[in-house]
Coordinates of C-alpha atoms in Angstrom, one line a residue:
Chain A
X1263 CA 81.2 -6.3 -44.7
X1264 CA 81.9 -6.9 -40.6
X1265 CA 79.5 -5.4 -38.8
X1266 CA 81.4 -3.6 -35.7
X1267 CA 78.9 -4.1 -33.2
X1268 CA 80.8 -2.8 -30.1
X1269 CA 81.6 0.3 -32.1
X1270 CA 77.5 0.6 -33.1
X1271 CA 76.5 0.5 -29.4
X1272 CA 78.6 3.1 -28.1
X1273 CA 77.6 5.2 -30.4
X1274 CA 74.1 4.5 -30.6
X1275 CA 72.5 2.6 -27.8
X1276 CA 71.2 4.2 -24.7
X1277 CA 70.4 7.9 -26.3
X1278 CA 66.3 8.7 -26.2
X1279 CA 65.7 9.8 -30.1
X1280 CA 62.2 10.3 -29.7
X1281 CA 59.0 11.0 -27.6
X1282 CA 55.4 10.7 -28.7
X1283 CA 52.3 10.7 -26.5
X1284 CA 49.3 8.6 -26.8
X1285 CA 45.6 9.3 -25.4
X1286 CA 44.4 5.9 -24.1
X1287 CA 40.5 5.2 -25.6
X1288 CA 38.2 2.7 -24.0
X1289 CA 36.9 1.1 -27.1
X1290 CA 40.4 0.6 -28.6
X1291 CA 41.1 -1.1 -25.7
X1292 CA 37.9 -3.5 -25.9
X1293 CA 38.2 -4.1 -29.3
X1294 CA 42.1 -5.0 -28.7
X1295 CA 40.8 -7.3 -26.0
X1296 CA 38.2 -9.0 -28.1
X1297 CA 39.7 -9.6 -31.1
X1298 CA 42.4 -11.3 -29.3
X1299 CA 39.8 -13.7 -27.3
X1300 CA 40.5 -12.3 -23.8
X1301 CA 37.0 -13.0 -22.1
X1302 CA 37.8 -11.5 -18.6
X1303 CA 35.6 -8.6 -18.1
X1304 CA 38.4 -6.4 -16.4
X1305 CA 39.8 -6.2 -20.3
X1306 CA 36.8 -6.4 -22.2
X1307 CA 34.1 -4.6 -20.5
X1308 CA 34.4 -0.8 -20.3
X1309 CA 32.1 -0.3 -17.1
X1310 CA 34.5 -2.7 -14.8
X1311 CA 35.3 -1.0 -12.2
X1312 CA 38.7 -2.8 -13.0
X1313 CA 39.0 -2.2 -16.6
X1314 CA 42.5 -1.6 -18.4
X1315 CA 44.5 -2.5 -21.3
X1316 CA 45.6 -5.9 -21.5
X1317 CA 49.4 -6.6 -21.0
X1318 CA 50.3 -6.3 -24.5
X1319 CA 48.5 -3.4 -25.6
X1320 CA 51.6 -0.8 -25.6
X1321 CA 53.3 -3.1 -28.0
X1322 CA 50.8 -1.3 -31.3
X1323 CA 52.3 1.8 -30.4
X1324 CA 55.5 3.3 -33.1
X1325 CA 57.7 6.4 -32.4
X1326 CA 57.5 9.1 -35.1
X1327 CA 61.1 7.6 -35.9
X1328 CA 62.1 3.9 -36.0
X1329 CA 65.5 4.6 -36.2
X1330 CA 67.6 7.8 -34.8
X1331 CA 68.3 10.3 -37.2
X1332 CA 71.4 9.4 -39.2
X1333 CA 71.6 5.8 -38.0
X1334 CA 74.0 3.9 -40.5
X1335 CA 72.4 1.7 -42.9
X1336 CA 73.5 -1.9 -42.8
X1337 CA 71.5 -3.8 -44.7
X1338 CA 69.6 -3.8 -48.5
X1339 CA 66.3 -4.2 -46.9
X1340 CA 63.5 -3.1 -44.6
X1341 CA 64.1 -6.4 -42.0
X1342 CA 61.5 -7.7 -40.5
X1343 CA 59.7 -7.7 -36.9
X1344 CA 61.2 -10.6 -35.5
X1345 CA 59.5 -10.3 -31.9
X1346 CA 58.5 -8.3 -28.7
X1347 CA 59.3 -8.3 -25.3
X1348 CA 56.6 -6.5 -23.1
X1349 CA 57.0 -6.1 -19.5
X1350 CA 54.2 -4.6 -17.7
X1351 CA 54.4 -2.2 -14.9
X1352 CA 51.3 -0.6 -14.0
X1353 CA 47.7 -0.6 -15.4
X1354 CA 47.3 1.6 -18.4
X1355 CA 43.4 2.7 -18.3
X1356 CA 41.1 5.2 -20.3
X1357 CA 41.6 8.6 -20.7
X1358 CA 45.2 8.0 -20.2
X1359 CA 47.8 9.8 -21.5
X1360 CA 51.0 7.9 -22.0
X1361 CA 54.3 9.4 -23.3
X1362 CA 56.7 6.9 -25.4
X1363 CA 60.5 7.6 -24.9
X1364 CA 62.2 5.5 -27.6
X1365 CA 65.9 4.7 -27.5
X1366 CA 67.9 1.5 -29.0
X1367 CA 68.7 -0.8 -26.0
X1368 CA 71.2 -3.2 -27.8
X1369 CA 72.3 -4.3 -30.7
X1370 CA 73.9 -7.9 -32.2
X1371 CA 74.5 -10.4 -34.5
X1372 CA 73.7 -13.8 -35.2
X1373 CA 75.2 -15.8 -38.3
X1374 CA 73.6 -19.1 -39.7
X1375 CA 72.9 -21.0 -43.0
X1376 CA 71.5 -17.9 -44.4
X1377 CA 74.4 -15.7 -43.2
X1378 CA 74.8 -13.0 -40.7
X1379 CA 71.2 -11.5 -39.2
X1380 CA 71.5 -8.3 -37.5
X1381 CA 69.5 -7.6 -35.1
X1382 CA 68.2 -3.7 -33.5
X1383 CA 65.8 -4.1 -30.1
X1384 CA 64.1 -0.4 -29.9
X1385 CA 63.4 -0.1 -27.0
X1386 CA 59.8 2.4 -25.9
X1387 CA 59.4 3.3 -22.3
X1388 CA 55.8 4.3 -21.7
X1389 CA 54.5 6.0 -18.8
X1390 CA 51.5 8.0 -17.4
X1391 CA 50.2 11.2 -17.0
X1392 CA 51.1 10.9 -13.5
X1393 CA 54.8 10.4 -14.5
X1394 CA 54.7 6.6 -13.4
X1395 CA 55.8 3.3 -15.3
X1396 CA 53.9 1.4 -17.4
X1397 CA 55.2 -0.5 -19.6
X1398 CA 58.5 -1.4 -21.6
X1399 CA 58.1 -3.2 -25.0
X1400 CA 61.4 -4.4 -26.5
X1401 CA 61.1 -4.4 -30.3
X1402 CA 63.7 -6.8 -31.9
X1403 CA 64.1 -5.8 -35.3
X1404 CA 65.8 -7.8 -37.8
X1405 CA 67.8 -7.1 -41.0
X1406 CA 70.3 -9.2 -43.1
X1407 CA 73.4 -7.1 -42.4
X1408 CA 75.1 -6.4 -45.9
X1409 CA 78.0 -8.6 -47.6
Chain B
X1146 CA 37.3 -13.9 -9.1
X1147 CA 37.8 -17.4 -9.8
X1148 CA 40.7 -18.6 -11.2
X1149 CA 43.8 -20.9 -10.4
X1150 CA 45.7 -20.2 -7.0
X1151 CA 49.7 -20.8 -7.0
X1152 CA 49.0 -23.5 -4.5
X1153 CA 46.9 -25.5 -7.4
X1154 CA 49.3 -24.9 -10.2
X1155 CA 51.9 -28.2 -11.2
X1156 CA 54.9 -28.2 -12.6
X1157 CA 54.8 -29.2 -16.2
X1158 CA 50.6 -28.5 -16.3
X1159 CA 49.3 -27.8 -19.5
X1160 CA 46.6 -24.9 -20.3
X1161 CA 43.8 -25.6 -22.0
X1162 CA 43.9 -25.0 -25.9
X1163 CA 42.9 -21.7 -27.5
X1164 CA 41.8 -21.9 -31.3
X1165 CA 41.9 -18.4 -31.6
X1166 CA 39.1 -16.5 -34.1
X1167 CA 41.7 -14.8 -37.3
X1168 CA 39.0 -14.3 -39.6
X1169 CA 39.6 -11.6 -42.0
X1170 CA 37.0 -9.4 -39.7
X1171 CA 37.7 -10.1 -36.7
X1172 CA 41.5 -9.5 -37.6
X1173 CA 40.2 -6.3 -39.4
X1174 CA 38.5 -5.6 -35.7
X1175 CA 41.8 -5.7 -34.6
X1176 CA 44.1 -3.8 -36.8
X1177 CA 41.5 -0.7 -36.7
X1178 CA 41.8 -1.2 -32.6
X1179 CA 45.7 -1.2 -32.9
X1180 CA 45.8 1.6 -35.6
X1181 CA 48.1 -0.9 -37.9
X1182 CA 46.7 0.7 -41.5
X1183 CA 49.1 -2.1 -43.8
X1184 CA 47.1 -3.9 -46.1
X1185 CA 48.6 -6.8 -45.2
X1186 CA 46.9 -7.7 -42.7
X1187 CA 43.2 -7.6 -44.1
X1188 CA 43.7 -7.4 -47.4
X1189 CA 44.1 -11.0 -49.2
X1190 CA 45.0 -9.3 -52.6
X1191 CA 47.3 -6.8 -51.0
X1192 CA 48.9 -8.9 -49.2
X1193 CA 49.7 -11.2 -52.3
X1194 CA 50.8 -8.9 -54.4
X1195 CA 53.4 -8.4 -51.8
X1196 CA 54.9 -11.9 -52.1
X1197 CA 52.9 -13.5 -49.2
X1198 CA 50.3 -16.2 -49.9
X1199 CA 47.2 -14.3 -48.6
X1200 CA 46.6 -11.6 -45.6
X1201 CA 48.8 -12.3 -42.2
X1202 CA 48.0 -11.9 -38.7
X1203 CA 49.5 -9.3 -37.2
X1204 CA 52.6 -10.4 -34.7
X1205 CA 51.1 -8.4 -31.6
X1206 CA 47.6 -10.1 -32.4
X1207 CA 49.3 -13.6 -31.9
X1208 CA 50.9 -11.8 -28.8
X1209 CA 47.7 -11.1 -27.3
X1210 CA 46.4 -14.2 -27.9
X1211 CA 48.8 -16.0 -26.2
X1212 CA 48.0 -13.5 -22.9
X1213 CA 44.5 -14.5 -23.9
X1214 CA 45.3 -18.0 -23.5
X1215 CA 46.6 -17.2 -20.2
X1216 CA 44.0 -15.4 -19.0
X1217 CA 41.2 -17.9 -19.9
X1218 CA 43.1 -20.7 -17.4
X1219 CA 43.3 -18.1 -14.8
X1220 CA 41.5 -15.2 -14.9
X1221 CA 42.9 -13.4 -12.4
X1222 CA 46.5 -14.4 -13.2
X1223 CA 48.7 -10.9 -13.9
X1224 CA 50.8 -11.3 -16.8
X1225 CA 54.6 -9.4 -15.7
X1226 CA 56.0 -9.9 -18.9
X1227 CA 55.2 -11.5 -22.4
X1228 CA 57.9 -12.4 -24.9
X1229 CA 57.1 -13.4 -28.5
X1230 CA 59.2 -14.7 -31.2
X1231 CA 57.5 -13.8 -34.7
X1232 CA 59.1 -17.0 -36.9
X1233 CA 56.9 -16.5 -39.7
X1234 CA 53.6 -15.3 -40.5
X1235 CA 50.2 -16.8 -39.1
X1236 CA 47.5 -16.4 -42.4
X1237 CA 44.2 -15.1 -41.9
X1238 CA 41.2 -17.5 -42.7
X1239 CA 43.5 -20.1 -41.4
X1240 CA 43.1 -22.8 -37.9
X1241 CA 45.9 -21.6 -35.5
X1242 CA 46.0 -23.3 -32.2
X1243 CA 47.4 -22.0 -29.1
X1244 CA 49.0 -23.5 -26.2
X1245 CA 51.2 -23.1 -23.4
X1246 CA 52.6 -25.3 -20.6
X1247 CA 54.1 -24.5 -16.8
X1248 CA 57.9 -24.4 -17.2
X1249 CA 58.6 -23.5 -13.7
X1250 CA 57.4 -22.0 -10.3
X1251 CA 59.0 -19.3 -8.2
X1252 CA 57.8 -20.0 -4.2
X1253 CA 59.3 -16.7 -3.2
X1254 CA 57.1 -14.6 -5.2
X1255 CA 54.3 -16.5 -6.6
X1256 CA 55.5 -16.3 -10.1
X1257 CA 55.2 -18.8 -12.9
X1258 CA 57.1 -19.4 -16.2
X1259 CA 54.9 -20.0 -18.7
X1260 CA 55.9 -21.9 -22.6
X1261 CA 54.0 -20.5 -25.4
X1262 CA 53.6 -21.6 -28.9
X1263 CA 51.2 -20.9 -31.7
X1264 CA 50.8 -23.7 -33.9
X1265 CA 49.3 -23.7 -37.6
X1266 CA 47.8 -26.4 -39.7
X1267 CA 51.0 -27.9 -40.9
X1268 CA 51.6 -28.6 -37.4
X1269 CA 54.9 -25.7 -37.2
X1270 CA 55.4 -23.3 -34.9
X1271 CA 55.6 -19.8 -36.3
X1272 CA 54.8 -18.2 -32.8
X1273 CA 56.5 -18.9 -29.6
X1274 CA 57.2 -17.2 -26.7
X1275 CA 57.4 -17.2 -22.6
X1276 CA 55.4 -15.1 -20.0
X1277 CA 56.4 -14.7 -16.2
X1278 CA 52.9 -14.8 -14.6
X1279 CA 52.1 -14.0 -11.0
X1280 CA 49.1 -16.0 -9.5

């Protein structure tokens, strides 16, 4: 089955489908730190006077929905995580509360060997209790489209 | 802060190795800080009787390693954005290695491009990724 990508984006990207919020805890964000080897006391120690969430840290965070509601189902699997795209905007630090606004930002295809790959990248746009920026993580998600 | 200046940073430089701790508890460490509750990442037997060969390492662990290994070579280097491709999974209990190398340098703003890869024992990549790092 063609996948009509051009026709999937129109009708689907750019649309928020859902908002969570998130309250920011200082030793989620040490333990984060740690267990990833960061040694720098402004991520790892919760009395720096500096101390915030390592770049990455947005990127544990899911959306009550993955997908918006009746979002067509192209493929005979779950897919797979295929990678994330973080892009850090401001420091995210204890206490905070961030809201999540999800939406899909694009959509395509790639075909090899193994045939045609779809991929979904969910996009969540995080930002503060003060209304400012934080972060954007790009979640590419990847599903063998259906023949 | 110590750390490496713009000014001291070469084209092509190479950081310093990271053999990053993914022991099942300090990857269980992790999961409970990142709230991911799938068995499949500290479970071995879970994990198996999903198909894979033993517990995996969670994709945004290996993602914050690599910052890790960015952060160790220069401290008080801000990471702008981190990009990971998850090829295929890293096990827990195994000897990962991380590295990364200076792919470019941006005079205007101080920024660096930064190559990342995640390396296991048999020597393939199932981790790589780039990072745009102001110094």
């Amino acid at each position: 089955m063609e996948i009509d990508v051009d026709k999937l984006k129109r009708e689907w990207a750019g649309s928020t489908f859902d908002t969570a919020e998130f309250e920011i805890s200082a030793d989620d964000l040490r333990d984060f730190a740690l267990a990833c080897g960061e040694t720098a006391p402004h991520y790892t120690d919760p009395s720096h006077p500096d101390f915030r969430a390592v770049p990455n840290f947005t990127a544990r965070y899911v959306g009550r929905r993955i997908l918006p509601d009746n979002f067509p189902r192209l493929s005979d699997g779950f897919g797979f995580d295929a990678g994330k795209c973080v892009t850090v905007l401001g420091p995210i630090r204890p206490g905070d509360k961030v809201t999540a606004k999800s939406r899909i930002h694009d959509i395509y295809t790639k075909t090899g060997r193994s045939g045609t790959m779809l991929f979904i990248v969910h996009r969540m746009e995080f930002s503060n209790q003060r209304g400012e920026s934080v972060s954007i993580v790009d979640w590419r998600m990847v599903q063998r489209a259906r023949s | 802060m110590s750390g490496t200046s713009y000014s001291q940073v070469e084209f092509g430089e190479e950081l310093p190795a990271l053999e990053p701790d993914v022991s099942l508890a300090n990857v269980r460490r992790f999961t409970h800080a990142a709230g991911m509750t799938f068995p499949r990442f500290h479970d071995h037997e879970a994990a198996r009787k999903e198909g894979l060969p033993g517990a995996i390492v969670p994709g945004i662990m290996s993602q914050g390693i690599l910052a890790a290994l960015i952060h160790r070579w220069a401290p008080s280097a801000r990471i702008l954005r981190i990009d990971t491709v998850f090829r295929s999974p890293i096990l827990v209990d195994s000897r990962p290695r991380a590295t990364g190398v200076v792919t470019d340098k941006n005079d205007g703003e101080h920024t660096v491009e930064i190559d990342l890869t995640i390396q296991n024992e048999a020597h393939e990549s199932p981790v790589v990724g780039t990072a745009t790092v102001a110094l």
